[in-house]
PDB file of C-alpha atoms in Angstrom:
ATOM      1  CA  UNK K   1      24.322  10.339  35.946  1.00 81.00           C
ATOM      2  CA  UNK K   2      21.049  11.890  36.087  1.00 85.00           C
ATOM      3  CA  UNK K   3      18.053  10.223  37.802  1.00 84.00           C
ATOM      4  CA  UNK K   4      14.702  12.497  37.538  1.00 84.00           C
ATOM      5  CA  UNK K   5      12.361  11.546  40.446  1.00 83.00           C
ATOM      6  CA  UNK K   6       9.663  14.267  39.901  1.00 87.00           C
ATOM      7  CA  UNK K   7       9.020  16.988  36.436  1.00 91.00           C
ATOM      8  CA  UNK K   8      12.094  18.198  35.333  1.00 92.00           C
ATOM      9  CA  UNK K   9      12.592  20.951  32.964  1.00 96.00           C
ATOM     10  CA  UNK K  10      15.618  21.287  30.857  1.00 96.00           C
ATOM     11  CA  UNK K  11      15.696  24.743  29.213  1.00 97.00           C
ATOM     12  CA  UNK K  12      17.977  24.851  25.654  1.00 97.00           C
ATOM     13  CA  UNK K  13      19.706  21.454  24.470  1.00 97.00           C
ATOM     14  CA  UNK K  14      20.426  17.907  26.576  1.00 97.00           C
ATOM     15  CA  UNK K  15      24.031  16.874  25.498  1.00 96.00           C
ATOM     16  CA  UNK K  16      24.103  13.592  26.876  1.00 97.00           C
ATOM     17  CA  UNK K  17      28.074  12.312  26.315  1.00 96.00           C
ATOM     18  CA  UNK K  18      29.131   8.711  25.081  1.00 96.00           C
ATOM     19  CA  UNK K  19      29.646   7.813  29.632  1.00 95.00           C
ATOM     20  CA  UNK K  20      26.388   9.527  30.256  1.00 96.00           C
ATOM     21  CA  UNK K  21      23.296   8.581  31.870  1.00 94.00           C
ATOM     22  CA  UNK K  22      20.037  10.035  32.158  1.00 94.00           C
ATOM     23  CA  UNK K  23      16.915   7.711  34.307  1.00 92.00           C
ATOM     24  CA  UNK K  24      13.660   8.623  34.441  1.00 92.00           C
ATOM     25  CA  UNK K  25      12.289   7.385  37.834  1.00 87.00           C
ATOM     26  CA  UNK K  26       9.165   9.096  37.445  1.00 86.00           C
ATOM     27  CA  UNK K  27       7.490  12.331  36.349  1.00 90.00           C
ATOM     28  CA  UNK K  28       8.268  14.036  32.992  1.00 94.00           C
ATOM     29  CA  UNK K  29      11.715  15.133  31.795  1.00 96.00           C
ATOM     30  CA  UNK K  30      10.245  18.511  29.759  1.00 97.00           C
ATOM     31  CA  UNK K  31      13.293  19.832  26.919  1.00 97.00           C
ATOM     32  CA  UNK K  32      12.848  22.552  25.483  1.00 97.00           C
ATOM     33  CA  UNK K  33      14.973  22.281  23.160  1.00 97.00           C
ATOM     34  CA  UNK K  34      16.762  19.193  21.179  1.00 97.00           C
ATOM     35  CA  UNK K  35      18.306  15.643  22.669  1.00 98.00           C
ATOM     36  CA  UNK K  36      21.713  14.654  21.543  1.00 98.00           C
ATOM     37  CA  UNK K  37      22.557  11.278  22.976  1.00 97.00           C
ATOM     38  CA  UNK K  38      25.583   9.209  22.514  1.00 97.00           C
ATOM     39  CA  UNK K  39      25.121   7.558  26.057  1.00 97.00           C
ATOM     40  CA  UNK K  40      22.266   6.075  27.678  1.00 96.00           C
ATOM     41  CA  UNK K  41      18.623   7.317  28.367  1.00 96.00           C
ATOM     42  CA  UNK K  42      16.167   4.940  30.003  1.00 93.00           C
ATOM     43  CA  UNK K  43      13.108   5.176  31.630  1.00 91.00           C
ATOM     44  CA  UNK K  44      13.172   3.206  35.108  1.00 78.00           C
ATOM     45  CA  UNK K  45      10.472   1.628  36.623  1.00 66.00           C
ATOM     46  CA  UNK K  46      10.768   0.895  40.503  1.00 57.00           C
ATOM     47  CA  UNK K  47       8.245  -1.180  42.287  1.00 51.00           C
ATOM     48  CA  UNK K  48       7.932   0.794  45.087  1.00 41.00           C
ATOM     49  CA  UNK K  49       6.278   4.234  44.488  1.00 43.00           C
ATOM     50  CA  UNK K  50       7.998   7.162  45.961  1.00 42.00           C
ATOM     51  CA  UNK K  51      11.982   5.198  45.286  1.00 44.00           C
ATOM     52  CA  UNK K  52      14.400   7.776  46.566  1.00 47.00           C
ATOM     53  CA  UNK K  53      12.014  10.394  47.743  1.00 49.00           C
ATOM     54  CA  UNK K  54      10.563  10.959  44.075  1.00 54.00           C
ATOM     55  CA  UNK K  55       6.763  10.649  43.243  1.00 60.00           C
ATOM     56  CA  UNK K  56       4.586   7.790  41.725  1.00 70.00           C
ATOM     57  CA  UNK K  57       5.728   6.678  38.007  1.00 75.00           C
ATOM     58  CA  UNK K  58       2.227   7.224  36.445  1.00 83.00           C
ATOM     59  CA  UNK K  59       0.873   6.536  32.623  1.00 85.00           C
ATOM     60  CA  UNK K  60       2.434   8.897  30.522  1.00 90.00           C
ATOM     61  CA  UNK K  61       5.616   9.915  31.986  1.00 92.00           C
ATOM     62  CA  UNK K  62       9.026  10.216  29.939  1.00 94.00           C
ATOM     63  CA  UNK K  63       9.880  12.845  27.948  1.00 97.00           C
ATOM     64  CA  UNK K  64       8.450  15.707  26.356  1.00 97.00           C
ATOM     65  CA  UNK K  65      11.191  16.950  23.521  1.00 98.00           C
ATOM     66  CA  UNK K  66      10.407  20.128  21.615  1.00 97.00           C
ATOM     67  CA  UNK K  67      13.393  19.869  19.444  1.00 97.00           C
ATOM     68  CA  UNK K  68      15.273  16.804  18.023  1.00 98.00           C
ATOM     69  CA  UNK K  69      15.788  13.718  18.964  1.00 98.00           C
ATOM     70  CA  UNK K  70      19.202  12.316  18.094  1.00 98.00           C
ATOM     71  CA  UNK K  71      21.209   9.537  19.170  1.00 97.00           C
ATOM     72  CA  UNK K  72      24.217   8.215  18.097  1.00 97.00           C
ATOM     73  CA  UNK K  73      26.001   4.766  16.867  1.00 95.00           C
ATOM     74  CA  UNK K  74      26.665   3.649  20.140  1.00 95.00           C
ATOM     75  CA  UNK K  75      23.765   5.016  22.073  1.00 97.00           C
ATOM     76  CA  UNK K  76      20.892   3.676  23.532  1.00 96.00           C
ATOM     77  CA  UNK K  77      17.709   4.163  24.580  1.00 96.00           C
ATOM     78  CA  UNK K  78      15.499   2.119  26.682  1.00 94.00           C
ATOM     79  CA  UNK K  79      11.130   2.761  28.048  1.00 92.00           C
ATOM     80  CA  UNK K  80      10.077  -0.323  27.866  1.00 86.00           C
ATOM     81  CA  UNK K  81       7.245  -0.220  30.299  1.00 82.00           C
ATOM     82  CA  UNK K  82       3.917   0.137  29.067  1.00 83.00           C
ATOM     83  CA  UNK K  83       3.089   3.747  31.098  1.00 85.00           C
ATOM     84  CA  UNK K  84       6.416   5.307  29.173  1.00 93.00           C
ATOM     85  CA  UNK K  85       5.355   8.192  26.508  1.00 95.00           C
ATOM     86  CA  UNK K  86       8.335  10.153  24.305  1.00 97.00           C
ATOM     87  CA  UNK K  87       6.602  13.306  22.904  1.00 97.00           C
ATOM     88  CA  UNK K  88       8.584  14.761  20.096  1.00 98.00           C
ATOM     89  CA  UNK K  89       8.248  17.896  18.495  1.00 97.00           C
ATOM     90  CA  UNK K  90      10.927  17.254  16.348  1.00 97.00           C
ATOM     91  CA  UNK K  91      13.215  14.795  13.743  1.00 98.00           C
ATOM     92  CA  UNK K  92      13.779  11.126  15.250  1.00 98.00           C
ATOM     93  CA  UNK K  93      16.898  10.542  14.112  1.00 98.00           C
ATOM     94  CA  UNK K  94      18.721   7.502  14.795  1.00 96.00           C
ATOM     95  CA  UNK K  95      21.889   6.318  14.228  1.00 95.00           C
ATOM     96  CA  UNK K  96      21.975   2.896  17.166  1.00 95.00           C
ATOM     97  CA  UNK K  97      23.712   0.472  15.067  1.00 90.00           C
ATOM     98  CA  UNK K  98      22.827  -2.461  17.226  1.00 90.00           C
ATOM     99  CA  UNK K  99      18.884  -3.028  17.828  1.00 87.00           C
ATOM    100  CA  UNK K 100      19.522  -4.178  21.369  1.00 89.00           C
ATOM    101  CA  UNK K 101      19.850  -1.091  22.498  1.00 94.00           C
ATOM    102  CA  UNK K 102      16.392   0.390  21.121  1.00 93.00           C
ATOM    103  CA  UNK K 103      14.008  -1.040  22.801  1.00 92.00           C
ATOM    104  CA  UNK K 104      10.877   1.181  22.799  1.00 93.00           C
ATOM    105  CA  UNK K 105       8.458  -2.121  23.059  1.00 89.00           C
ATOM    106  CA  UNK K 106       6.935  -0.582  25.427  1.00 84.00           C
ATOM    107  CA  UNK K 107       6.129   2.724  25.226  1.00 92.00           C
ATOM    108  CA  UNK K 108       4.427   5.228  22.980  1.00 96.00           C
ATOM    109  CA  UNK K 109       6.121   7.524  20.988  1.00 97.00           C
ATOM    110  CA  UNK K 110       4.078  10.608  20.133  1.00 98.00           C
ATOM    111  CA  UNK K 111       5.361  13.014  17.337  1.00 98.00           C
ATOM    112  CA  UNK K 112       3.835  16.360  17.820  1.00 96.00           C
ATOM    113  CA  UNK K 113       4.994  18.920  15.537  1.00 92.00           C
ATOM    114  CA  UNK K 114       5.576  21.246  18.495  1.00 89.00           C
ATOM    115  CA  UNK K 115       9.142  22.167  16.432  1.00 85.00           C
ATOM    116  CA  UNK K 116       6.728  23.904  13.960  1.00 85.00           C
ATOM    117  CA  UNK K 117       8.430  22.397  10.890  1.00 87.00           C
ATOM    118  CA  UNK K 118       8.130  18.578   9.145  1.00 94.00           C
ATOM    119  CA  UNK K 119       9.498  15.799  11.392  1.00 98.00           C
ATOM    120  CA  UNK K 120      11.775  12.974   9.450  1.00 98.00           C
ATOM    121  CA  UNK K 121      11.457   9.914  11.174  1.00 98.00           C
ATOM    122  CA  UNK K 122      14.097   7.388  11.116  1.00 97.00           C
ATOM    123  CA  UNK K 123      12.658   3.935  10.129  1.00 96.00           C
ATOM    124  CA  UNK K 124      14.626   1.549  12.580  1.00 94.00           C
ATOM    125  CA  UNK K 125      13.547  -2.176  11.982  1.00 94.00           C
ATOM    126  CA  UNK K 126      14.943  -5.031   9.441  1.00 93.00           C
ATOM    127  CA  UNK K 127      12.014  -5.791   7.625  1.00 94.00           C
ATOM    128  CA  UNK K 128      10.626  -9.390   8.157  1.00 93.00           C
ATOM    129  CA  UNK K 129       7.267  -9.058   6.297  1.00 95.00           C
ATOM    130  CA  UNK K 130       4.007  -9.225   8.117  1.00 93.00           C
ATOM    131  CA  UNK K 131       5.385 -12.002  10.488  1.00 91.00           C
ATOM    132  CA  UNK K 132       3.378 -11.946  13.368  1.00 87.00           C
ATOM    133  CA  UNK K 133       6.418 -12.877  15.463  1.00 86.00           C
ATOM    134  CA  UNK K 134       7.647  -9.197  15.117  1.00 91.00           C
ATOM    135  CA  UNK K 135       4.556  -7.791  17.236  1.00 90.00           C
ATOM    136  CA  UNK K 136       5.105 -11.203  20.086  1.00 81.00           C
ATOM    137  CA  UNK K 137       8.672 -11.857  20.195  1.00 82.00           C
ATOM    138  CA  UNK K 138      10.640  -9.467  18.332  1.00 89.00           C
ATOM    139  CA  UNK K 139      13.709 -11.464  16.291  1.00 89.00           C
ATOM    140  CA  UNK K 140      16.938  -9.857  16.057  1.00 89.00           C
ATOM    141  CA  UNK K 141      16.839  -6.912  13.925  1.00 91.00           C
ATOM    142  CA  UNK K 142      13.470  -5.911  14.816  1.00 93.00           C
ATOM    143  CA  UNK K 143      12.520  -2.803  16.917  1.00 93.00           C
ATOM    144  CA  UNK K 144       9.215  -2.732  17.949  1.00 94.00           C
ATOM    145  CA  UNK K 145       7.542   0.308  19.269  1.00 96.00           C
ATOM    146  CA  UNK K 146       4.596  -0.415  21.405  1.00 94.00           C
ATOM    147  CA  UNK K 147       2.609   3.023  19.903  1.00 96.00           C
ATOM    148  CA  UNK K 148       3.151   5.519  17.131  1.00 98.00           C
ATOM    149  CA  UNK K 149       0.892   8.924  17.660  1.00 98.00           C
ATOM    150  CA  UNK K 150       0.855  11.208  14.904  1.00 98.00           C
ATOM    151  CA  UNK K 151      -1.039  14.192  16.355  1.00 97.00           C
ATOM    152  CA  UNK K 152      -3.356  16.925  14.765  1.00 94.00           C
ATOM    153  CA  UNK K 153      -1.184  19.395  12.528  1.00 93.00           C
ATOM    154  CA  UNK K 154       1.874  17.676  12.515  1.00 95.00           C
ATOM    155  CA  UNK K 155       3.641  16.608   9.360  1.00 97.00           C
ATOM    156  CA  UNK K 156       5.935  13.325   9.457  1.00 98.00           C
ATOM    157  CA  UNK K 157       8.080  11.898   6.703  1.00 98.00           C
ATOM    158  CA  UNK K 158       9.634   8.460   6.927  1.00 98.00           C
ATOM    159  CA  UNK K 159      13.696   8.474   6.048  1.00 97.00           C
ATOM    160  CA  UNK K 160      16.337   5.668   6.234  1.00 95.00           C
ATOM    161  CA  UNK K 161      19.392   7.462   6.669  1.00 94.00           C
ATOM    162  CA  UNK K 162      21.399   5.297   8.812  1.00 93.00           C
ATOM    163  CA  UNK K 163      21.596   1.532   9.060  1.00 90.00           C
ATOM    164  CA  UNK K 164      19.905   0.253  12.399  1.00 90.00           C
ATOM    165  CA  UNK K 165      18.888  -3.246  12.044  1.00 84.00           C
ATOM    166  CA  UNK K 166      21.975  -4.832  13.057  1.00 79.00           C
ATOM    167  CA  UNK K 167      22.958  -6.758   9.617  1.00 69.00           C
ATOM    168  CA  UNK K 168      25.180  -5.364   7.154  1.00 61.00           C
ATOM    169  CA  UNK K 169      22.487  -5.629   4.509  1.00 60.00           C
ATOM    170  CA  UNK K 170      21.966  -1.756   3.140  1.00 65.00           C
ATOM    171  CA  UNK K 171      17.935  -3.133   2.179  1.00 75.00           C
ATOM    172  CA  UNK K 172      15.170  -0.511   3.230  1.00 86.00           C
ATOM    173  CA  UNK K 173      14.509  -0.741   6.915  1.00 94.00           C
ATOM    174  CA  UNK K 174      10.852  -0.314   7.989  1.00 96.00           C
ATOM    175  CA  UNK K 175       8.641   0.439  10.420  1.00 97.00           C
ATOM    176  CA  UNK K 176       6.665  -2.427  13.328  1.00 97.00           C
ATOM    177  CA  UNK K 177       4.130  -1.157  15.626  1.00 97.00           C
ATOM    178  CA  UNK K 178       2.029  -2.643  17.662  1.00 94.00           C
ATOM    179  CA  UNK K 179      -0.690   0.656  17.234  1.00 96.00           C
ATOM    180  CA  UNK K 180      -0.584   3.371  14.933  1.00 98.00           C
ATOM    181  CA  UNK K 181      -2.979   6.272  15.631  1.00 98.00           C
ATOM    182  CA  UNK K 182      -2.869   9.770  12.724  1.00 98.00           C
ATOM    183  CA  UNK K 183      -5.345  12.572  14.171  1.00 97.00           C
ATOM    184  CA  UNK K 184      -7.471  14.640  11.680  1.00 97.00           C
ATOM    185  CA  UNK K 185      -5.203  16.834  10.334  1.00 96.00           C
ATOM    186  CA  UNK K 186      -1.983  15.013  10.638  1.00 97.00           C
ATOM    187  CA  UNK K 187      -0.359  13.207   7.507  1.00 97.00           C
ATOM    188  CA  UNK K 188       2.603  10.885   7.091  1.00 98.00           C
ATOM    189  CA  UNK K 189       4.352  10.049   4.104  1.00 98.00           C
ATOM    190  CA  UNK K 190       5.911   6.764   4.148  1.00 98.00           C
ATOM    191  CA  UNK K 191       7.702   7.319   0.675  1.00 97.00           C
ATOM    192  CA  UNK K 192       8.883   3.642  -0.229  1.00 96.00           C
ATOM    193  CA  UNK K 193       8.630   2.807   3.293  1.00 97.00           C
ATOM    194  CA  UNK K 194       6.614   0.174   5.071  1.00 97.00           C
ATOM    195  CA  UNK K 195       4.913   0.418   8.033  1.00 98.00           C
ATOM    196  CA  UNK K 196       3.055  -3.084   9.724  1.00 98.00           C
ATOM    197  CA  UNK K 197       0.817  -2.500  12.751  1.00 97.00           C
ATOM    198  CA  UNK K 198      -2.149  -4.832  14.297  1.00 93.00           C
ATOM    199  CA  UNK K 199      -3.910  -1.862  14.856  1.00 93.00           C
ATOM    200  CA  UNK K 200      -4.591   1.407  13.501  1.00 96.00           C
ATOM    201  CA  UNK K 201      -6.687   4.749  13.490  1.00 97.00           C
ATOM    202  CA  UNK K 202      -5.742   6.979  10.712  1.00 97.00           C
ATOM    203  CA  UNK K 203      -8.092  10.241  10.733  1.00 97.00           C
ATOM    204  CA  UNK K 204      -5.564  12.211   8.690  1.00 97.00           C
ATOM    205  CA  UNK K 205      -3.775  11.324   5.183  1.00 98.00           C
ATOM    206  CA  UNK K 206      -1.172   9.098   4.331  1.00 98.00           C
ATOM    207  CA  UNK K 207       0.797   9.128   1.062  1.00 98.00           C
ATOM    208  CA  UNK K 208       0.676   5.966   0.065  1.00 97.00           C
ATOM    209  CA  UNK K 209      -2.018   4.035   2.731  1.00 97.00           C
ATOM    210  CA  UNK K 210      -1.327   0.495   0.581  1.00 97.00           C
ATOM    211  CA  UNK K 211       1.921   0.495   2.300  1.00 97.00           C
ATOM    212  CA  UNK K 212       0.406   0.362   5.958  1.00 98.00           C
ATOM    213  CA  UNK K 213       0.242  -3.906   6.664  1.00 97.00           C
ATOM    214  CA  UNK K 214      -1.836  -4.823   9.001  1.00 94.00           C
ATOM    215  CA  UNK K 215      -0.465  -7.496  10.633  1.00 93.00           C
ATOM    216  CA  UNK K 216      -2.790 -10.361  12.320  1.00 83.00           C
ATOM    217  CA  UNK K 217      -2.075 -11.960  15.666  1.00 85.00           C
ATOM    218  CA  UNK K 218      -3.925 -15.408  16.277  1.00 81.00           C
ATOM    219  CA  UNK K 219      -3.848 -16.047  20.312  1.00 84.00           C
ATOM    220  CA  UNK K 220      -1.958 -19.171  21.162  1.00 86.00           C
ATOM    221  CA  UNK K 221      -3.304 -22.588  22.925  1.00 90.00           C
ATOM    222  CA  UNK K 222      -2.114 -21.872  26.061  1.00 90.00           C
ATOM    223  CA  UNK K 223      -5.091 -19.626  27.398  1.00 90.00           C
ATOM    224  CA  UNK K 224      -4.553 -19.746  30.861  1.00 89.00           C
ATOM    225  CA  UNK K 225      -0.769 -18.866  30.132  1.00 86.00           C
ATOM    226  CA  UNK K 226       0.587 -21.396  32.547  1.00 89.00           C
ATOM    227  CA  UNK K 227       3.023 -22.732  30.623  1.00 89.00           C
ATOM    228  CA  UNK K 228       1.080 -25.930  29.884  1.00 92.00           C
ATOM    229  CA  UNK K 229      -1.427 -26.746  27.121  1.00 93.00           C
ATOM    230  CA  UNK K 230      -3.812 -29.390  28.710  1.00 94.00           C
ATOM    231  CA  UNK K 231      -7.406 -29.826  29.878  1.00 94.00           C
ATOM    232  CA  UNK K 232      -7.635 -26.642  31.577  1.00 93.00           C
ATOM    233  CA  UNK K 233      -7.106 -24.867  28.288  1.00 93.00           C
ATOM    234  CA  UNK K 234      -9.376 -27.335  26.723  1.00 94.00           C
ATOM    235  CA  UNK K 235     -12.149 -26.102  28.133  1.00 94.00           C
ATOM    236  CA  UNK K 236     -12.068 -22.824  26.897  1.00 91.00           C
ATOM    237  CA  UNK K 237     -12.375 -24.416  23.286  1.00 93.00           C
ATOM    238  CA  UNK K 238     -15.391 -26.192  24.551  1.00 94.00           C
ATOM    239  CA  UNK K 239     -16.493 -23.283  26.533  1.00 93.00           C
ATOM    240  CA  UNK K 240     -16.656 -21.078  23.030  1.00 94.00           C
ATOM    241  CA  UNK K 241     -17.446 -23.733  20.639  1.00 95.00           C
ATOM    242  CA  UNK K 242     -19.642 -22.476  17.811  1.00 93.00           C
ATOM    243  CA  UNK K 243     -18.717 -18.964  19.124  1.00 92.00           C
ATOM    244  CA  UNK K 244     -16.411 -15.964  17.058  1.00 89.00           C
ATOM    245  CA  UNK K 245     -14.806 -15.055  19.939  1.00 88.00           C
ATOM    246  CA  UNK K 246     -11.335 -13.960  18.493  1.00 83.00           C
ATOM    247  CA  UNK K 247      -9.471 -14.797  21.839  1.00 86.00           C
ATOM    248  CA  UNK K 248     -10.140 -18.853  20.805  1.00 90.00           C
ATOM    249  CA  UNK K 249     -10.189 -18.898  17.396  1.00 89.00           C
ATOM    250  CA  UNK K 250      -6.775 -20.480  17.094  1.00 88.00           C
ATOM    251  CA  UNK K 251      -6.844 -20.295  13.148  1.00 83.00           C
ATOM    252  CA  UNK K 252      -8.324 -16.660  12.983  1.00 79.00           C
ATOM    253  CA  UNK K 253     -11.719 -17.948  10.166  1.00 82.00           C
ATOM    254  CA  UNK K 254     -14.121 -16.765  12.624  1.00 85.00           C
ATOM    255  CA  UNK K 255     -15.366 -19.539  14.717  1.00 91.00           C
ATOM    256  CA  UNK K 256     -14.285 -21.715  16.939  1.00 93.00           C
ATOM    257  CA  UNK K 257     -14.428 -25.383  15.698  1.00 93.00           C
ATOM    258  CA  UNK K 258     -12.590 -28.703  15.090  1.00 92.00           C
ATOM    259  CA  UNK K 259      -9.794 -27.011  13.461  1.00 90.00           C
ATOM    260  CA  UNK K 260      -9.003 -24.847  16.620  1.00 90.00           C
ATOM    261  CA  UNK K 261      -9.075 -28.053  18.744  1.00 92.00           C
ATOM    262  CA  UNK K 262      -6.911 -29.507  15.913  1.00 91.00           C
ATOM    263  CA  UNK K 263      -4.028 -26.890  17.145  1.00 89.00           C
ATOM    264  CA  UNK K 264      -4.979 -26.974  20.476  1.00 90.00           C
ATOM    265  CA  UNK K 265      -4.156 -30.783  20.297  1.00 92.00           C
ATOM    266  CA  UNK K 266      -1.047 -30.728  18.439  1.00 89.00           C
ATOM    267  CA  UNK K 267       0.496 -28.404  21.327  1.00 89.00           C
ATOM    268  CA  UNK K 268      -0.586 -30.425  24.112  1.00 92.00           C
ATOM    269  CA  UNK K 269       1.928 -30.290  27.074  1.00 91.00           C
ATOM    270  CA  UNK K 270       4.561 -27.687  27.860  1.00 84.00           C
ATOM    271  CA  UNK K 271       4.138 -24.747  25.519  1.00 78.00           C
ATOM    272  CA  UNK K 272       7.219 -22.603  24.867  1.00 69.00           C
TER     273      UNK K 272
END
């Protein structure tokens, strides 16, 4: 096992065996050359700063990978925090058969061409459609990353070379998150590939920018997010009736009106 509690610099290749374990307790794990994981990498967050004599976990620790990321069948991988950041210089390939042990929710993964050449990018998730349920509460199948970064300069291409979602089905896998950002500069080509987002900045080019689904997610009755739809969540329909503020508008038209307290109604009481 390997625990990193400050920066950490690995100089060549990280062979990380099929009993391995590498944690990142805080700081940045820099590589400077490729990842080859058949165990398990995770980034883990402690509540007290300074666990084990290491420093404070701040935003944007993780890794910082000039070469390859690749991870096997039976790996896994695991930053599911929202302060975790993967920078990549080079391919993202992987091979995790089951999608419980992906689980980059969290984090943003930034692909930065420091390699020099294209990066392929392994397209992970079963694809559901634009279901908003993939960006809130991820069904089995779906990996979710929380932030894709495409930076200036660097060239990605989206591949499906292994089977990742879990099912036996051999259908094109795709792409879910939450934000995608391309800098000026940067291009992606998706290919046949799908990629659905609720967000996005693209400065740069993308082959075939049909294929990018922006996905819509309504907020739910329970405003307070108490566990209970009653009168307290009531009020903010009244407090923002007439009003287009898209943290009410239950049925995403635009204003908040009858219909929204329709919904509101039909969910009163305990609220999954």
């Amino acid at each position: 096992r390997c625990t990193t509690l400050n920066d950490f610099f690995v100089v060549g290749d990280l062979l990380n065996g099929a009993e391995g374990v590498v944690a990142v307790q805080a700081g940045t794990m820099y590589v400077s050359g490729g990842i080859a994981n058949e165990g398990q990498i995770y980034g883990e967050v402690v509540g007290a700063p300074g666990f084990m004599g290491g420093g404070q976990t701040s935003q944007g620790d993780g890794l910082a990978i000039a070469g390859d990321l690749t991870l096997g069948p039976d790996a896994s991988i695991r930053f599911s925090e929202p302060l975790w950041r993967i920078s990549l210089g080079g391919d993202f390939d992987v091979a995790i058969t089951s999608p419980s042990q992906f689980e980059l929710i969290g984090s943003t993964l930034r692909l930065d061409g420091s390699s020099g050449s294209m990066q392929h990018f392994e397209a992970t998730s079963l694809d559901i459609g634009p279901d908003p349920l993939a960006f809130t509460d991820p069904p089995a199948g779906v990996s979710l990353i929380r932030e894709l970064e495409i930076v200036s300069d660097s060239g990605v291409t989206v591949v499906d070379n292994h089977l990742n979602s879990g099912g036996k089905s051999k259908g094109l896998e795709s792409i879910y998150t939450s934000r995608l950002e391309i800098a000026a500069g940067a291009s992606l080509v998706l290919g046949t590939h799908t990629l659905y987002c609720t967000e996005f900045e693209i400065d740069g080019t993308v082959d075939h920018p049909d294929q990018i689904v922006l996905v819509s997610i309504l907020p739910d009755p329970d405003f307070n997010n108490d566990g209970l739809v009653n009168g307290a969540d009531l009020a903010f329909i009244l407090a923002f009736w007439g009003t287009n503020d898209p943290d009410v508008d239950l049925n995403g038209d635009g204003m908040v009106t009858a219909a929204d307290l329709g919904i509101l109604l039909g969910a009163w009481g305990v609220y999954p």
